[in-house]
Short mmCIF file of C-alpha atoms in Angstrom, two decimals:
data_model
loop_
_atom_site.label_atom_id
_atom_site.label_comp_id
_atom_site.label_asym_id
_atom_site.label_seq_id
_atom_site.Cartn_x
_atom_site.Cartn_y
_atom_site.Cartn_z
CA MET A 929 -11.21 21.15 -8.15
CA HIS A 930 -11.06 17.37 -7.94
CA CYS A 931 -13.18 14.28 -8.54
CA ASP A 932 -12.33 10.76 -9.68
CA THR A 933 -15.55 10.18 -11.61
CA LEU A 934 -13.92 9.92 -15.03
CA SER A 935 -11.52 7.26 -13.78
CA GLU A 936 -14.39 5.23 -12.34
CA ILE A 937 -16.20 5.37 -15.68
CA TRP A 938 -13.03 4.33 -17.52
CA ARG A 939 -12.70 1.30 -15.20
CA GLY A 940 -16.18 0.23 -16.28
CA ASN A 941 -17.85 0.77 -12.91
CA VAL A 942 -20.51 2.96 -14.55
CA GLN A 943 -21.45 3.68 -18.13
CA SER A 944 -22.01 7.39 -18.50
CA LEU A 945 -20.74 10.80 -17.42
CA GLU A 946 -24.16 12.19 -18.31
CA ARG A 947 -26.02 10.10 -15.70
CA ASN A 948 -24.71 7.54 -13.20
CA GLY A 949 -24.91 6.30 -9.63
CA LEU A 950 -21.65 7.88 -8.48
CA CYS A 951 -21.22 11.20 -6.67
CA VAL A 952 -20.87 13.27 -9.85
CA ASP A 953 -22.63 13.31 -13.20
CA LEU A 954 -23.49 16.07 -15.65
CA GLU A 955 -27.21 15.90 -14.97
CA ARG A 956 -26.80 16.53 -11.24
CA LEU A 957 -24.04 19.10 -11.73
CA LYS A 958 -26.45 21.14 -13.82
CA LYS A 959 -29.31 20.76 -11.35
CA ALA A 960 -26.98 21.84 -8.54
CA GLY A 961 -26.13 25.02 -10.47
CA ALA A 962 -22.49 24.04 -10.99
CA LYS A 963 -20.46 25.86 -13.59
CA THR A 964 -17.12 24.04 -13.71
CA GLN A 965 -15.87 20.62 -12.59
CA PHE A 966 -12.28 19.36 -12.69
CA PHE A 967 -12.13 15.71 -13.81
CA ALA A 968 -9.03 13.70 -12.84
CA CYS A 969 -7.46 11.03 -15.00
CA PHE A 970 -6.26 9.01 -12.00
CA VAL A 971 -4.00 5.96 -12.14
CA ASN A 972 -2.88 3.81 -9.22
CA ALA A 973 0.61 2.83 -10.35
CA SER A 974 1.54 0.70 -7.36
CA GLY A 975 5.09 -0.01 -8.45
CA THR A 976 8.27 1.67 -9.62
CA GLY A 977 9.22 -0.27 -12.75
CA GLY A 978 9.17 1.32 -16.20
CA ASP A 979 6.52 -1.09 -17.43
CA VAL A 980 4.13 0.04 -14.68
CA TRP A 981 4.52 3.69 -15.60
CA GLU A 982 4.23 3.02 -19.32
CA ARG A 983 0.98 1.17 -18.77
CA ALA A 984 -0.25 4.03 -16.59
CA TRP A 985 0.64 6.50 -19.36
CA ARG A 986 -1.47 4.56 -21.87
CA ASP A 987 -4.35 4.45 -19.39
CA VAL A 988 -4.29 8.25 -18.97
CA LEU A 989 -4.40 8.73 -22.74
CA GLU A 990 -7.44 6.46 -22.93
CA MET A 991 -9.16 8.50 -20.22
CA THR A 992 -8.64 11.74 -22.13
CA GLU A 993 -10.26 10.15 -25.18
CA LEU A 994 -13.19 9.03 -23.06
CA ALA A 995 -13.69 12.58 -21.76
CA TYR A 996 -13.94 14.06 -25.24
CA LEU A 997 -16.58 11.50 -26.18
CA ALA A 998 -18.79 13.10 -23.51
CA GLU A 999 -18.56 16.59 -25.04
CA GLY A 1000 -21.76 17.99 -26.48
CA GLU A 1001 -24.13 20.93 -26.32
CA GLU A 1002 -24.20 20.92 -22.52
CA PHE A 1003 -20.63 19.87 -21.71
CA HIS A 1004 -17.43 21.50 -22.91
CA LEU A 1005 -13.81 20.92 -21.89
CA ILE A 1006 -11.86 24.12 -21.24
CA ARG A 1007 -8.51 24.41 -23.00
CA ASP A 1008 -7.46 28.07 -22.62
CA ALA A 1009 -8.11 31.23 -20.60
CA GLY A 1010 -10.55 32.60 -23.16
CA GLU A 1011 -12.94 29.75 -22.45
CA VAL A 1012 -13.18 30.42 -18.71
CA GLU A 1013 -16.69 31.82 -18.59
CA GLU A 1014 -17.94 34.26 -16.01
CA ALA A 1015 -20.47 32.91 -13.53
CA ASP A 1016 -23.19 34.77 -11.67
CA VAL A 1017 -22.40 33.69 -8.12
CA THR A 1018 -24.50 34.93 -5.21
CA GLY A 1019 -24.19 33.40 -1.76
CA GLY A 1020 -23.10 30.02 -3.06
CA SER A 1021 -25.70 29.79 -5.84
CA ILE A 1022 -23.88 29.51 -9.15
CA ILE A 1023 -26.00 30.31 -12.18
CA CYS A 1024 -24.82 28.88 -15.48
CA PRO A 1025 -25.13 31.47 -18.26
CA PRO A 1026 -26.46 30.25 -21.61
CA ASP A 1027 -23.88 29.08 -24.13
CA PRO A 1028 -23.81 31.72 -26.90
CA LYS A 1029 -23.60 29.00 -29.57
CA THR A 1030 -26.37 26.71 -28.33
CA GLY A 1031 -28.51 28.99 -26.19
CA SER A 1032 -28.48 26.40 -23.36
CA SER A 1033 -26.70 26.40 -20.03
CA GLY A 1034 -23.84 23.93 -19.79
CA ILE A 1035 -21.08 22.51 -17.65
CA GLN A 1036 -17.44 23.38 -18.21
CA GLY A 1037 -14.95 20.59 -17.59
CA VAL A 1038 -11.22 20.80 -16.85
CA LEU A 1039 -9.13 17.69 -17.50
CA THR A 1040 -6.41 16.84 -14.99
CA VAL A 1041 -3.94 14.03 -14.31
CA GLU A 1042 -3.57 12.65 -10.80
CA GLU A 1043 -0.14 11.00 -10.80
CA GLY A 1044 2.69 12.84 -12.50
CA GLY A 1045 4.68 9.61 -12.53
CA VAL A 1046 3.09 8.83 -15.89
CA LEU A 1047 5.68 11.19 -17.40
CA ASN A 1048 8.25 8.50 -16.54
CA GLY A 1049 11.13 10.93 -16.86
CA LYS A 1050 10.08 12.14 -20.34
CA ILE A 1051 9.51 15.90 -20.27
CA GLU A 1052 8.04 15.90 -23.78
CA ARG A 1053 5.02 14.06 -22.40
CA LEU A 1054 3.90 17.29 -20.75
CA ASP A 1055 3.44 18.78 -24.22
CA GLU A 1056 1.45 15.73 -25.28
CA LEU A 1057 -0.83 16.03 -22.24
CA TYR A 1058 -1.27 19.73 -22.93
CA ARG A 1059 -2.28 18.98 -26.53
CA ARG A 1060 -4.85 16.54 -25.17
CA GLY A 1061 -6.38 19.23 -22.96
CA ILE A 1062 -4.81 18.43 -19.59
CA ARG A 1063 -4.60 21.70 -17.67
CA LEU A 1064 -3.65 20.55 -14.16
CA ILE A 1065 -1.32 17.81 -12.93
CA THR A 1066 -1.26 16.45 -9.40
CA LEU A 1067 2.49 15.84 -9.29
CA ILE A 1068 2.33 12.67 -7.25
CA TRP A 1069 -0.07 10.21 -5.68
CA ASN A 1070 0.88 7.81 -2.89
CA TYR A 1071 4.15 6.47 -4.29
CA GLU A 1072 7.54 7.94 -5.06
CA ASN A 1073 7.85 8.79 -8.73
CA CYS A 1074 10.18 10.58 -11.14
CA ILE A 1075 9.06 13.95 -9.76
CA GLY A 1076 9.39 13.48 -6.02
CA SER A 1077 8.09 11.78 -2.87
CA PRO A 1078 4.57 11.51 -1.43
CA ASN A 1079 3.20 12.66 1.89
CA SER A 1080 4.20 10.22 4.60
CA LEU A 1081 4.18 9.49 8.33
CA ASP A 1082 7.95 9.05 7.99
CA PRO A 1083 9.58 12.45 8.73
CA GLN A 1084 12.54 11.65 6.48
CA VAL A 1085 10.26 11.02 3.51
CA MET A 1086 8.25 14.16 4.27
CA GLU A 1087 11.43 16.26 4.17
CA ARG A 1088 12.38 15.13 0.67
CA GLY A 1089 12.09 17.77 -2.01
CA LEU A 1090 11.52 17.56 -5.74
CA LYS A 1091 13.95 15.54 -7.82
CA PRO A 1092 15.87 17.34 -10.60
CA PHE A 1093 13.31 16.09 -13.10
CA GLY A 1094 10.56 17.45 -10.83
CA ILE A 1095 12.07 20.92 -11.05
CA GLN A 1096 12.06 20.60 -14.85
CA VAL A 1097 8.39 19.58 -14.72
CA VAL A 1098 7.47 22.67 -12.68
CA GLU A 1099 9.35 24.92 -15.10
CA ARG A 1100 7.76 23.36 -18.18
CA MET A 1101 4.28 23.45 -16.68
CA ASN A 1102 4.78 27.17 -16.07
CA GLU A 1103 5.76 27.65 -19.72
CA LEU A 1104 2.77 25.70 -21.01
CA GLY A 1105 0.22 27.29 -18.68
CA MET A 1106 -0.65 24.20 -16.63
CA ILE A 1107 -1.71 24.32 -12.98
CA ILE A 1108 0.72 22.69 -10.52
CA ASP A 1109 -1.12 20.65 -7.88
CA VAL A 1110 0.73 19.75 -4.65
CA SER A 1111 -1.94 17.58 -3.02
CA HIS A 1112 -0.34 14.23 -2.05
CA LEU A 1113 3.16 15.73 -2.27
CA SER A 1114 5.74 15.63 0.53
CA ASP A 1115 6.24 18.79 2.57
CA GLY A 1116 9.70 19.23 1.05
CA GLY A 1117 8.22 19.00 -2.43
CA PHE A 1118 5.57 21.56 -1.51
CA TRP A 1119 8.22 24.08 -0.47
CA ASP A 1120 10.20 23.46 -3.66
CA CYS A 1121 7.06 24.23 -5.70
CA ILE A 1122 6.51 27.43 -3.72
CA ARG A 1123 10.09 28.49 -4.48
CA CYS A 1124 10.36 27.35 -8.10
CA SER A 1125 6.97 28.03 -9.68
CA ARG A 1126 6.46 31.38 -11.38
CA THR A 1127 2.68 30.97 -11.23
CA PRO A 1128 0.32 30.29 -8.31
CA ILE A 1129 0.06 26.64 -7.29
CA VAL A 1130 -2.87 24.72 -5.83
CA ALA A 1131 -3.56 21.93 -3.38
CA SER A 1132 -6.65 20.72 -5.20
CA HIS A 1133 -8.00 18.47 -2.42
CA SER A 1134 -6.28 19.05 0.93
CA ASN A 1135 -7.36 20.33 4.36
CA ALA A 1136 -5.87 21.96 7.48
CA ARG A 1137 -3.36 19.79 9.37
CA SER A 1138 -3.84 21.83 12.55
CA LEU A 1139 -7.40 20.46 12.74
CA CYS A 1140 -6.69 16.93 11.49
CA SER A 1141 -3.11 15.72 11.70
CA HIS A 1142 -3.14 13.50 8.60
CA PRO A 1143 -0.01 14.21 6.50
CA ARG A 1144 -2.20 14.74 3.43
CA ASN A 1145 -3.30 18.04 4.97
CA LEU A 1146 -1.44 21.36 4.97
CA THR A 1147 0.18 22.99 8.00
CA ASP A 1148 -0.74 26.56 8.90
CA GLU A 1149 2.66 27.67 7.59
CA MET A 1150 1.99 25.95 4.28
CA LEU A 1151 -1.47 27.49 4.04
CA ARG A 1152 -0.02 30.97 4.61
CA ALA A 1153 2.67 30.37 1.97
CA LEU A 1154 0.06 29.11 -0.50
CA GLY A 1155 -2.04 32.22 0.04
CA ASN A 1156 0.96 34.53 -0.28
CA LYS A 1157 1.81 32.80 -3.57
CA GLY A 1158 -1.68 33.56 -4.88
CA GLY A 1159 -2.59 29.87 -4.75
CA VAL A 1160 -5.69 27.98 -3.71
CA ALA A 1161 -6.49 24.96 -1.52
CA GLY A 1162 -9.65 22.93 -2.18
CA VAL A 1163 -11.37 21.48 0.89
CA ASN A 1164 -11.46 17.66 0.77
CA PHE A 1165 -14.65 15.89 1.93
CA TYR A 1166 -12.93 12.65 2.98
CA SER A 1167 -13.79 12.11 6.65
CA ALA A 1168 -10.29 10.88 7.53
CA PHE A 1169 -8.89 14.26 6.42
CA LEU A 1170 -11.59 16.21 8.29
CA ARG A 1171 -11.65 14.56 11.73
CA GLU A 1172 -9.12 12.82 13.95
CA LYS A 1173 -9.61 9.12 14.74
CA ASP A 1174 -11.40 8.23 17.96
CA GLY A 1175 -9.76 6.88 21.11
CA THR A 1176 -9.66 3.36 19.69
CA GLY A 1177 -7.89 4.46 16.51
CA GLU A 1178 -10.97 4.09 14.34
CA SER A 1179 -11.91 6.68 11.73
CA VAL A 1180 -14.90 8.87 12.60
CA ARG A 1181 -17.45 10.02 10.04
CA ALA A 1182 -17.35 13.78 9.66
CA GLY A 1183 -20.28 16.17 9.54
CA LEU A 1184 -21.04 19.39 7.72
CA GLU A 1185 -19.61 21.30 10.66
CA ASP A 1186 -16.22 19.67 10.06
CA ILE A 1187 -16.11 20.88 6.46
CA VAL A 1188 -16.91 24.40 7.60
CA ARG A 1189 -14.39 24.17 10.46
CA HIS A 1190 -11.60 23.48 7.96
CA MET A 1191 -12.84 26.24 5.65
CA ARG A 1192 -12.72 28.76 8.47
CA ARG A 1193 -9.21 27.70 9.50
CA MET A 1194 -8.02 27.93 5.91
CA LEU A 1195 -9.65 31.34 5.51
CA ASP A 1196 -7.90 32.50 8.66
CA GLN A 1197 -4.47 31.23 7.63
CA ALA A 1198 -4.41 31.48 3.82
CA GLY A 1199 -6.92 34.30 3.27
CA GLU A 1200 -10.27 34.45 1.53
CA ASP A 1201 -8.67 34.41 -1.91
CA ALA A 1202 -7.07 31.02 -1.26
CA VAL A 1203 -9.94 28.67 -0.33
CA ALA A 1204 -12.01 26.58 -2.73
CA LEU A 1205 -13.82 23.25 -3.04
CA GLY A 1206 -11.85 20.06 -3.65
CA THR A 1207 -14.45 17.47 -2.52
CA ASP A 1208 -12.56 14.40 -3.90
CA PHE A 1209 -15.94 12.99 -4.89
CA ASP A 1210 -15.71 9.39 -6.18
CA GLY A 1211 -12.16 9.12 -4.84
CA PHE A 1212 -13.16 6.99 -1.85
CA GLU A 1213 -16.07 4.93 -0.51
CA THR A 1214 -19.30 6.87 -0.03
CA GLU A 1215 -19.47 5.80 3.62
CA ALA A 1216 -16.47 8.07 4.25
CA LEU A 1217 -18.32 11.17 3.04
CA PRO A 1218 -19.60 13.55 5.72
CA GLU A 1219 -23.09 12.84 7.01
CA LYS A 1220 -25.91 14.06 4.72
CA ILE A 1221 -23.53 14.39 1.73
CA ARG A 1222 -24.02 11.84 -1.07
CA GLY A 1223 -22.78 13.82 -4.04
CA VAL A 1224 -23.00 17.11 -5.92
CA GLN A 1225 -26.77 17.16 -5.45
CA ASP A 1226 -26.23 18.01 -1.77
CA MET A 1227 -24.02 21.07 -2.20
CA ASP A 1228 -26.84 23.38 -1.01
CA LEU A 1229 -26.27 21.90 2.45
CA ILE A 1230 -22.67 23.13 2.29
CA TRP A 1231 -23.70 26.66 1.35
CA GLU A 1232 -26.21 26.78 4.18
CA ALA A 1233 -23.70 25.45 6.73
CA MET A 1234 -21.22 28.10 5.60
CA ARG A 1235 -23.79 30.87 6.04
CA ARG A 1236 -24.76 29.62 9.50
CA SER A 1237 -21.10 29.60 10.55
CA GLY A 1238 -20.67 33.28 9.72
CA ILE A 1239 -18.77 32.92 6.47
CA THR A 1240 -19.77 36.00 4.49
CA SER A 1241 -21.53 36.05 1.13
CA ARG A 1242 -18.38 37.51 -0.44
CA GLN A 1243 -16.27 34.68 0.95
CA ILE A 1244 -18.79 32.07 -0.17
CA ASP A 1245 -18.71 33.52 -3.68
CA LYS A 1246 -14.93 33.21 -3.75
CA ILE A 1247 -14.92 29.67 -2.35
CA ALA A 1248 -17.70 28.56 -4.69
CA TYR A 1249 -16.14 29.80 -7.91
CA GLY A 1250 -14.19 33.05 -7.83
CA ASN A 1251 -10.86 31.83 -6.50
CA VAL A 1252 -10.56 28.91 -8.90
CA SER A 1253 -11.70 31.06 -11.82
CA ARG A 1254 -8.89 33.50 -11.03
CA ILE A 1255 -6.29 30.73 -10.86
CA MET A 1256 -7.42 29.32 -14.18
CA GLU A 1257 -7.20 32.69 -15.91
CA GLU A 1258 -3.81 33.55 -14.38
CA VAL A 1259 -2.13 30.24 -15.11
CA PHE A 1260 -3.68 29.45 -18.49
CA SER A 1261 -2.70 32.85 -19.85
CA PHE A 1262 0.77 33.00 -18.26
CA GLN A 1263 3.47 34.08 -20.69
CA ALA A 1264 6.88 32.59 -19.85
#
């Protein structure tokens, strides 16, 4: 449900979505048997002035244009519920069915925005993003914006809820059929989304706070509420969100067992219909990925680790594809 690959390409770090040296490209997604990948238009707007947000808005629009340039016979961006294709998923192996138009298997892409501050208080921008194919918005990143406050080690910041404009954003996203993403949001903002949204919400790339106390992760209570809402949380592969720091305060590189440990906790608290894959590929340095994981080409190792841990084939199917597919269909087709 989340990668920053498109943003890295837009910054000029690599040349192609088809083939590159990052964690995600279309060639390796297809070889790995992937069906759908969410691509974030991420901006780091490290400031609060209007000029910063206006520049960030223009950057997001450029990223959407870049994504459509990559469309072709084997890559298509999903825009409505009717385009969410069924996948043959068995024990974590996702088989891409042939495209009826081209006869070849392809990758579905979902465009997202990571940093709702680009709206800059202008609700009509949601309609513009929707027209451009954006179907999920991560309401906030690491800075306060017009919607609300970010996760924080400061309890007072964590208690802050959505701003009045943030409530309007949630309501309009419901009307348009856009997925509300609470990853990076304060705890208070999370609870406001639970209360205000008429559709399921997601935490596209967040883990279990009971296993790793980073404020980016979700408490057990939050996981239960997300599951009861019909929502989904995508497991993040960033080591700092998977394992606590060591006795010296240094981050520790996670392993496959840590990914599975969080999955099992999330299954226990939120239910098997509420767990998915977030990865956060290309959102941080590769050295912070769990051992043996370099990118989408290594997802078979995840499936095998899940099977060894006792996660059932039915649960693996749901985590691999089923739960996110359901969310997409429910939200994209929602009638206000």
